[in-house]
XYZ file of C-alpha atoms in Angstrom:
401
model
C 10.976 -4.149 12.344
C 9.744 -1.502 9.893
C 13.197 -0.971 8.415
C 13.633 -4.734 8.080
C 10.278 -4.989 6.287
C 11.297 -2.343 3.734
C 14.670 -4.007 3.175
C 13.100 -7.474 2.945
C 10.613 -6.471 0.251
C 13.324 -4.834 -1.821
C 15.572 -7.841 -1.235
C 12.799 -10.157 -2.436
C 12.552 -8.219 -5.709
C 16.322 -8.560 -6.128
C 16.108 -12.291 -5.342
C 13.331 -12.948 -7.874
C 15.191 -11.052 -10.574
C 18.388 -12.975 -9.830
C 17.213 -16.539 -9.124
C 13.906 -16.756 -11.009
C 13.516 -14.420 -14.011
C 12.208 -11.016 -14.944
C 8.849 -12.425 -16.072
C 8.365 -13.965 -12.601
C 9.272 -10.590 -11.090
C 6.649 -8.956 -13.309
C 4.096 -11.546 -12.181
C 4.956 -10.942 -8.539
C 4.551 -7.197 -9.119
C 1.089 -7.726 -10.622
C 0.082 -9.913 -7.675
C 1.417 -7.374 -5.156
C -0.573 -4.656 -6.917
C -3.747 -6.746 -6.791
C -3.196 -7.464 -3.085
C -2.977 -3.693 -2.504
C -5.881 -2.590 -4.728
C -8.571 -5.201 -4.055
C -8.739 -4.772 -0.237
C -9.272 -1.034 -0.699
C -12.070 -1.725 -3.188
C -13.759 -4.316 -0.961
C -13.487 -2.335 2.283
C -15.789 0.349 0.774
C -14.134 2.948 3.009
C -15.646 1.415 6.146
C -12.303 0.612 7.736
C -11.505 4.284 8.437
C -14.583 4.972 10.556
C -14.461 1.574 12.273
C -10.829 1.908 13.308
C -11.272 5.552 14.308
C -14.255 4.666 16.521
C -12.324 1.762 18.058
C -10.502 4.207 20.341
C -13.676 5.122 22.262
C -15.750 1.902 22.115
C -15.950 -0.793 24.760
C -14.763 -4.305 23.880
C -18.287 -5.620 23.267
C -19.271 -2.947 20.753
C -15.879 -3.061 19.071
C -15.970 -6.821 18.512
C -19.536 -6.563 17.200
C -18.477 -3.890 14.684
C -15.488 -5.959 13.600
C -17.712 -9.018 13.288
C -20.053 -7.183 10.899
C -17.241 -5.730 8.818
C -15.156 -8.906 8.582
C -18.169 -11.077 7.763
C -18.954 -8.731 4.889
C -15.303 -8.879 3.830
C -15.098 -12.689 4.005
C -18.293 -13.036 1.969
C -16.883 -10.783 -0.767
C -13.674 -12.808 -0.989
C -15.604 -16.075 -0.958
C -17.520 -14.923 -4.040
C -14.263 -13.899 -5.719
C -12.637 -17.237 -4.916
C -15.588 -19.275 -6.176
C -15.600 -17.269 -9.411
C -11.843 -17.728 -9.832
C -12.080 -21.487 -9.316
C -14.938 -21.800 -11.805
C -13.062 -19.748 -14.408
C -9.907 -21.803 -13.812
C -11.779 -25.073 -14.328
C -13.774 -23.826 -17.312
C -10.867 -22.315 -19.238
C -7.950 -24.356 -17.962
C -6.191 -21.307 -16.517
C -3.371 -21.505 -13.921
C -4.469 -21.943 -10.302
C -2.045 -19.258 -9.163
C -4.615 -16.471 -9.054
C -6.882 -18.461 -6.737
C -3.945 -18.574 -4.326
C -3.488 -14.811 -4.738
C -7.147 -14.229 -3.764
C -6.631 -16.174 -0.531
C -3.532 -14.047 0.168
C -5.650 -10.939 -0.486
C -8.120 -11.978 2.216
C -5.479 -12.496 4.889
C -3.556 -9.368 3.878
C -6.806 -7.390 3.979
C -7.512 -8.506 7.545
C -3.841 -8.004 8.432
C -3.927 -4.376 7.286
C -7.127 -3.832 9.279
C -5.518 -5.369 12.351
C -2.468 -3.116 11.982
C -4.679 -0.001 11.949
C -6.760 -1.297 14.838
C -3.791 -2.098 17.090
C -2.101 1.196 16.207
C -5.203 3.158 17.182
C -5.493 1.152 20.407
C -1.904 2.215 21.200
C -0.391 -1.254 20.976
C 2.467 -0.395 18.591
C 4.675 -3.401 19.346
C 1.893 -5.856 18.543
C 0.871 -3.816 15.471
C 4.389 -3.782 14.088
C 4.892 -7.469 14.874
C 1.787 -8.132 12.764
C 3.248 -6.093 9.892
C 6.636 -7.779 10.305
C 5.171 -11.286 10.017
C 3.257 -10.325 6.856
C 5.965 -8.234 5.215
C 9.359 -9.552 6.301
C 9.477 -12.718 8.427
C 8.336 -15.079 5.674
C 10.784 -13.475 3.223
C 13.661 -13.928 5.666
C 12.718 -17.613 5.908
C 12.002 -18.188 2.214
C 15.079 -16.604 0.600
C 17.747 -18.647 2.454
C 15.783 -21.864 1.836
C 15.355 -21.078 -1.867
C 19.039 -20.186 -2.254
C 19.998 -23.478 -0.580
C 17.398 -25.626 -2.361
C 16.674 -24.752 -6.041
C 13.340 -26.640 -6.068
C 11.874 -23.835 -3.943
C 12.610 -21.256 -6.648
C 9.115 -20.964 -8.107
C 6.528 -18.219 -7.931
C 3.923 -20.638 -6.568
C 6.059 -21.693 -3.601
C 6.938 -18.035 -2.986
C 3.227 -17.199 -2.810
C 2.666 -20.102 -0.407
C 5.290 -18.674 1.951
C 3.608 -15.272 1.636
C 0.288 -16.841 2.614
C 1.928 -18.554 5.578
C 3.239 -15.210 6.848
C -0.208 -13.619 6.549
C -1.870 -16.530 8.353
C 0.747 -16.351 11.136
C -0.046 -12.645 11.631
C -3.766 -13.408 11.941
C -3.117 -16.211 14.443
C -1.064 -13.795 16.537
C -3.999 -11.366 16.597
C -6.427 -14.157 17.541
C -4.172 -15.165 20.429
C -3.638 -11.566 21.577
C -7.401 -10.844 21.621
C -8.504 -14.194 23.053
C -10.063 -12.392 26.036
C -12.261 -10.198 23.813
C -15.971 -11.174 23.709
C -15.865 -12.695 20.204
C -18.288 -15.528 20.999
C -20.885 -13.130 22.384
C -20.515 -10.876 19.313
C -21.137 -13.725 16.884
C -24.274 -14.733 18.772
C -25.847 -11.331 18.126
C -28.054 -10.895 15.025
C -26.381 -9.616 11.873
C -27.546 -6.105 10.850
C -27.249 -5.359 7.101
C -28.379 -1.783 7.807
C -25.169 -1.245 9.800
C -23.095 -2.147 6.746
C -25.070 0.112 4.408
C -24.887 3.056 6.841
C -21.116 2.713 7.182
C -20.664 2.538 3.398
C -22.818 5.638 2.882
C -20.942 7.666 5.503
C -17.544 6.677 4.093
C -18.289 7.381 0.417
C -16.012 10.431 -0.050
C -13.079 8.790 1.725
C -13.714 5.610 -0.282
C -13.402 7.459 -3.598
C -10.249 9.121 -2.318
C -8.757 5.778 -1.232
C -9.546 4.124 -4.553
C -7.985 6.976 -6.491
C -4.905 7.057 -4.290
C -4.264 3.317 -4.545
C -4.983 3.322 -8.297
C -2.389 6.052 -8.842
C 0.118 3.855 -6.993
C -0.451 0.500 -8.656
C -2.300 0.764 -11.989
C 0.870 1.734 -13.846
C 2.362 -1.775 -13.572
C -0.678 -3.216 -15.360
C -0.346 -0.646 -18.138
C 3.364 -1.444 -18.460
C 2.490 -5.146 -18.751
C -0.205 -4.397 -21.334
C 2.026 -2.283 -23.570
C 5.494 -3.725 -22.956
C 4.988 -7.314 -21.812
C 5.724 -9.243 -18.630
C 9.536 -9.202 -18.926
C 9.827 -5.414 -19.123
C 7.169 -5.207 -16.435
C 9.663 -7.109 -14.274
C 12.347 -4.501 -14.998
C 9.863 -1.730 -14.245
C 8.786 -3.354 -10.962
C 12.414 -3.690 -9.876
C 13.028 0.008 -10.548
C 9.724 0.895 -8.864
C 10.592 -1.238 -5.810
C 13.791 0.733 -5.279
C 11.974 4.065 -5.631
C 9.062 2.922 -3.472
C 11.463 1.969 -0.675
C 12.208 5.689 -0.402
C 8.486 6.544 -0.288
C 7.791 3.920 2.366
C 10.722 5.026 4.494
C 9.723 8.700 4.332
C 6.133 7.747 5.164
C 7.245 5.810 8.238
C 9.973 8.146 9.477
C 8.435 11.507 8.540
C 4.705 11.375 7.747
C 3.645 9.271 10.730
C 5.184 11.807 13.107
C 3.881 14.808 11.169
C 0.259 13.690 10.793
C -0.877 13.885 14.463
C 0.958 17.190 14.957
C -0.779 18.691 11.913
C -4.159 17.484 13.199
C -3.471 19.044 16.598
C -2.236 22.308 15.042
C -5.442 22.684 13.032
C -7.582 21.774 16.047
C -5.850 24.220 18.397
C -4.856 27.083 16.097
C -6.976 26.731 12.973
C -5.759 27.337 9.416
C -2.917 29.820 10.241
C -1.245 27.423 12.698
C -1.730 24.495 10.343
C -0.263 26.441 7.397
C 2.768 27.522 9.409
C 3.521 23.964 10.548
C 2.901 22.625 7.032
C 5.582 24.973 5.679
C 8.147 23.618 8.117
C 7.132 19.994 7.569
C 7.238 20.331 3.788
C 10.893 21.401 3.991
C 11.627 18.328 6.109
C 9.822 16.094 3.613
C 11.735 17.506 0.649
C 15.100 17.153 2.404
C 14.422 13.578 3.552
C 13.168 12.584 0.104
C 16.214 13.983 -1.717
C 18.705 12.363 0.688
C 17.037 8.932 0.681
C 16.490 8.993 -3.102
C 20.169 9.630 -3.805
C 21.230 6.965 -1.288
C 18.832 4.413 -2.780
C 19.977 5.160 -6.327
C 23.613 4.614 -5.355
C 22.750 1.387 -3.501
C 20.903 0.119 -6.574
C 24.019 0.626 -8.702
C 26.022 -1.461 -6.229
C 23.442 -4.274 -6.318
C 22.978 -4.316 -10.082
C 25.939 -6.608 -10.941
C 24.577 -9.176 -8.490
C 21.367 -9.491 -10.506
C 23.107 -10.852 -13.613
C 20.221 -9.562 -15.726
C 21.547 -7.429 -18.625
C 18.105 -5.942 -19.287
C 18.181 -4.216 -15.881
C 21.192 -2.131 -16.962
C 19.683 -1.250 -20.342
C 17.170 1.318 -19.045
C 19.023 3.228 -16.326
C 17.717 6.573 -17.559
C 14.211 5.204 -16.937
C 15.321 4.184 -13.439
C 16.319 7.749 -12.596
C 13.088 9.101 -14.096
C 11.152 6.733 -11.825
C 13.274 7.734 -8.805
C 12.610 11.417 -9.572
C 8.915 10.767 -10.206
C 8.466 8.905 -6.913
C 10.343 11.695 -5.120
C 7.810 14.187 -6.488
C 5.096 11.785 -5.426
C 6.381 11.962 -1.838
C 6.061 15.736 -1.915
C 2.614 15.500 -3.513
C 1.564 12.944 -0.871
C 2.589 15.364 1.849
C 0.183 17.850 0.270
C -2.596 15.254 0.348
C -1.896 14.520 4.012
C -1.904 18.233 4.846
C -5.276 18.677 3.131
C -6.668 15.713 5.082
C -5.391 16.992 8.430
C -7.028 20.371 7.765
C -10.398 18.614 7.145
C -10.491 19.421 3.426
C -11.636 15.947 2.459
C -13.476 16.898 -0.724
C -10.623 18.824 -2.327
C -8.186 16.104 -1.227
C -10.412 13.551 -2.967
C -10.542 15.725 -6.088
C -6.737 15.837 -6.266
C -6.461 12.076 -5.693
C -8.957 11.314 -8.459
C -7.164 13.737 -10.773
C -3.799 12.101 -10.051
C -5.140 8.648 -10.958
C -6.758 9.908 -14.181
C -3.774 12.011 -15.302
C -1.251 9.246 -14.583
C -3.319 6.686 -16.482
C -3.652 8.980 -19.478
C 0.039 9.905 -19.420
C 1.099 6.256 -19.205
C -1.291 5.336 -22.013
C 0.171 8.036 -24.264
C 3.880 7.665 -23.400
C 4.312 3.898 -22.954
C 3.646 2.944 -26.612
C 6.061 5.588 -27.894
C 8.800 5.785 -25.231
C 8.631 2.424 -23.440
C 10.027 2.356 -19.898
C 11.250 5.926 -20.323
C 7.648 6.930 -20.927
C 6.584 5.133 -17.740
C 9.076 7.142 -15.693
C 8.275 10.402 -17.472
C 4.539 9.906 -16.828
C 5.126 9.535 -13.078
C 7.404 12.582 -13.003
C 5.025 14.817 -14.993
C 1.906 13.719 -13.103
C 3.236 14.222 -9.596
C 5.079 17.423 -10.437
C 1.669 18.801 -11.398
C -0.010 17.303 -8.298
C 2.667 18.667 -5.955
C 2.286 22.167 -7.443
C -1.522 22.027 -7.302
C -1.639 20.856 -3.688
C 0.959 23.456 -2.741
C -1.299 26.172 -4.170
C -4.316 24.731 -2.363
C -2.451 24.728 0.946
C -0.638 28.039 0.827
C -2.751 30.278 -1.451
C -4.977 32.063 1.050
C -7.948 32.558 -1.285
C -7.913 28.885 -2.355
C -7.495 27.743 1.241
C -10.520 29.808 2.274
C -12.658 28.356 -0.523
C -11.492 24.757 0.106
């Protein structure tokens, strides 16, 4: 299901570029970025502690915690939606972004549910949830849109996306129908619980915001400097490179993370450093192999797109592939810092990555276009990978971290 989800998302980018246009692909990329960034901003870091505590709580306490958190979340999205509707009516703007906000809400809850079910050791249900949100609706939409041209619009595509997210939530509701939800909602709401969770999660929240910003802000800068059409080209290149990152994260990082945590718990810094050395080699090898394979596959798919602009910036494509490969290695360093309980220095590197990438994009995009976008990613994460490597393996820095 995970492999199908990765392939489906990349296939959707190919489909939009082929059957809609590059501007629609750019718009989809902006919406996908917003759906990734806004839930992190609204969650205020609370989701980490809530889902971590879920392992040890009884059903009553767990549902009460989820009730508090999701009520806060729903209220935040309700305010966003009301504001969007008012702005749309007042200025005559397209209604599309109101639809995107609704998708954000369901995707937000869907991501929370995935973490919750994973921590509760229900991997099949967790991955079914992710499959419905990330692949099933695409596998339904694309054949219909190929068969019937009237479905080839960004609005209808977003409606199918929403349907997939709603289906995932309904599955969770059905699967947890025996949980004491009714009793939880009869209990009084405690604003102090929300404020305490936000306060305790502040460092992780800053780290999350920085990490997600370094992943998705670049597409908005590309749109600002180069326009929506070239943003579509950039998002297509980025989608191919990101497929590598996602695959390495699923196949490599998810197996490495618990082993690194256990190594640090049982053997301290020396054991963690030794295992990190071995795992970094695995990460580098997997990244190189998958990056080359993805680049070759992209060349095979390119004629199918029938978009000449896609073939005009192939040097930028390889810069982005190389930059995202370095990002994989840098992300391993971030994970290793987290698993060794060095949250503050991990947060510092995440914030630095977001700031440096934004500055590099701002300087290079106006002068070098899409090549500058790729070069900014490559330069930023080369520096981040080197810095995190020093933090992990330089003994004096490790002791001070």
